[in-house]
């Protein structure tokens, strides 16, 4: 919830294609970049209008999360601040490993 007012777009896959979620995003001036489940021609047309470059950023973030889980799938710190620091360290190590390879 920190900095939620700065959220400009929400990227998600078809599993999160709920009209309530889309409405909540629009109420907060956040652009929902979520493909529709293609049940009819109108929804297929909506999917065709989504910018693929923007939508594909979703898969990049999912890849990073999967890689972070491979390095240890749990955070051991109890406090919020400790969890934040631990996750930050994991991200730094991940970025260093990617830069070195």
XYZ file of C-alpha atoms in Angstrom:
101
model
C 0.000 0.000 0.000
C 2.965 2.344 0.242
C 2.948 4.842 -2.610
C -0.302 3.382 -3.945
C -1.308 6.837 -5.157
C 1.721 6.799 -7.506
C 0.562 3.601 -9.254
C 0.049 4.450 -12.931
C -0.701 1.008 -14.375
C -1.587 -2.435 -13.076
C -0.238 -5.286 -15.210
C -1.880 -8.682 -14.743
C -2.754 -11.790 -16.688
C -6.204 -13.049 -17.673
C -6.698 -14.685 -14.286
C -7.270 -11.189 -12.853
C -9.743 -10.142 -15.538
C -12.535 -9.056 -13.171
C -14.713 -6.062 -13.893
C -14.567 -5.024 -10.194
C -10.766 -4.906 -10.309
C -10.825 -2.853 -13.502
C -13.325 -0.440 -11.941
C -11.233 -0.086 -8.779
C -8.174 0.719 -10.905
C -10.021 3.369 -12.883
C -11.426 4.916 -9.679
C -7.826 5.403 -8.524
C -6.688 6.770 -11.925
C -4.664 3.607 -12.533
C -4.634 2.075 -16.012
C -5.509 -1.646 -15.887
C -3.377 -3.536 -18.426
C -5.178 -6.864 -18.118
C -6.142 -9.016 -21.078
C -9.759 -10.167 -21.207
C -10.757 -13.823 -21.340
C -11.701 -14.031 -25.015
C -15.351 -15.046 -24.909
C -16.622 -12.806 -27.690
C -15.468 -10.524 -30.499
C -15.594 -7.370 -28.356
C -13.205 -8.808 -25.772
C -10.883 -10.017 -28.534
C -10.879 -6.462 -29.890
C -10.014 -5.074 -26.434
C -7.071 -7.490 -26.224
C -5.837 -6.415 -29.656
C -5.640 -2.793 -28.432
C -3.279 -3.609 -25.529
C 0.292 -2.445 -26.117
C 2.318 -5.684 -26.223
C 5.525 -3.973 -25.064
C 3.798 -2.740 -21.907
C 1.950 -6.017 -21.301
C 5.141 -8.075 -21.694
C 6.717 -6.202 -18.771
C 4.426 -8.352 -16.631
C 6.235 -11.526 -17.674
C 9.620 -9.942 -16.951
C 8.598 -9.135 -13.376
C 7.208 -12.660 -12.915
C 10.547 -14.073 -14.101
C 12.434 -11.975 -11.555
C 10.085 -13.074 -8.755
C 10.626 -16.720 -9.742
C 14.401 -16.216 -9.711
C 14.219 -14.598 -6.274
C 12.207 -17.582 -5.023
C 14.884 -19.937 -6.372
C 17.405 -18.197 -4.112
C 15.224 -18.960 -1.094
C 11.468 -18.925 -1.165
C 10.859 -17.373 2.213
C 11.710 -14.233 4.085
C 12.770 -14.947 7.638
C 12.576 -11.479 9.165
C 9.624 -10.757 11.428
C 9.322 -6.988 11.308
C 8.195 -5.095 8.225
C 11.468 -3.139 8.155
C 13.508 -6.348 8.415
C 11.490 -7.948 5.614
C 12.013 -4.873 3.450
C 15.786 -4.960 4.035
C 15.965 -8.700 3.367
C 14.031 -8.397 0.112
C 16.168 -5.411 -0.915
C 19.323 -7.472 -0.334
C 17.896 -10.317 -2.428
C 17.176 -7.877 -5.263
C 20.673 -6.394 -5.092
C 22.265 -9.854 -5.220
C 19.997 -10.808 -8.130
C 20.984 -7.656 -10.061
C 24.693 -8.279 -9.397
C 24.391 -11.881 -10.597
C 22.603 -10.736 -13.765
C 25.242 -8.071 -14.438
C 28.071 -10.584 -13.949
C 26.623 -13.172 -16.333
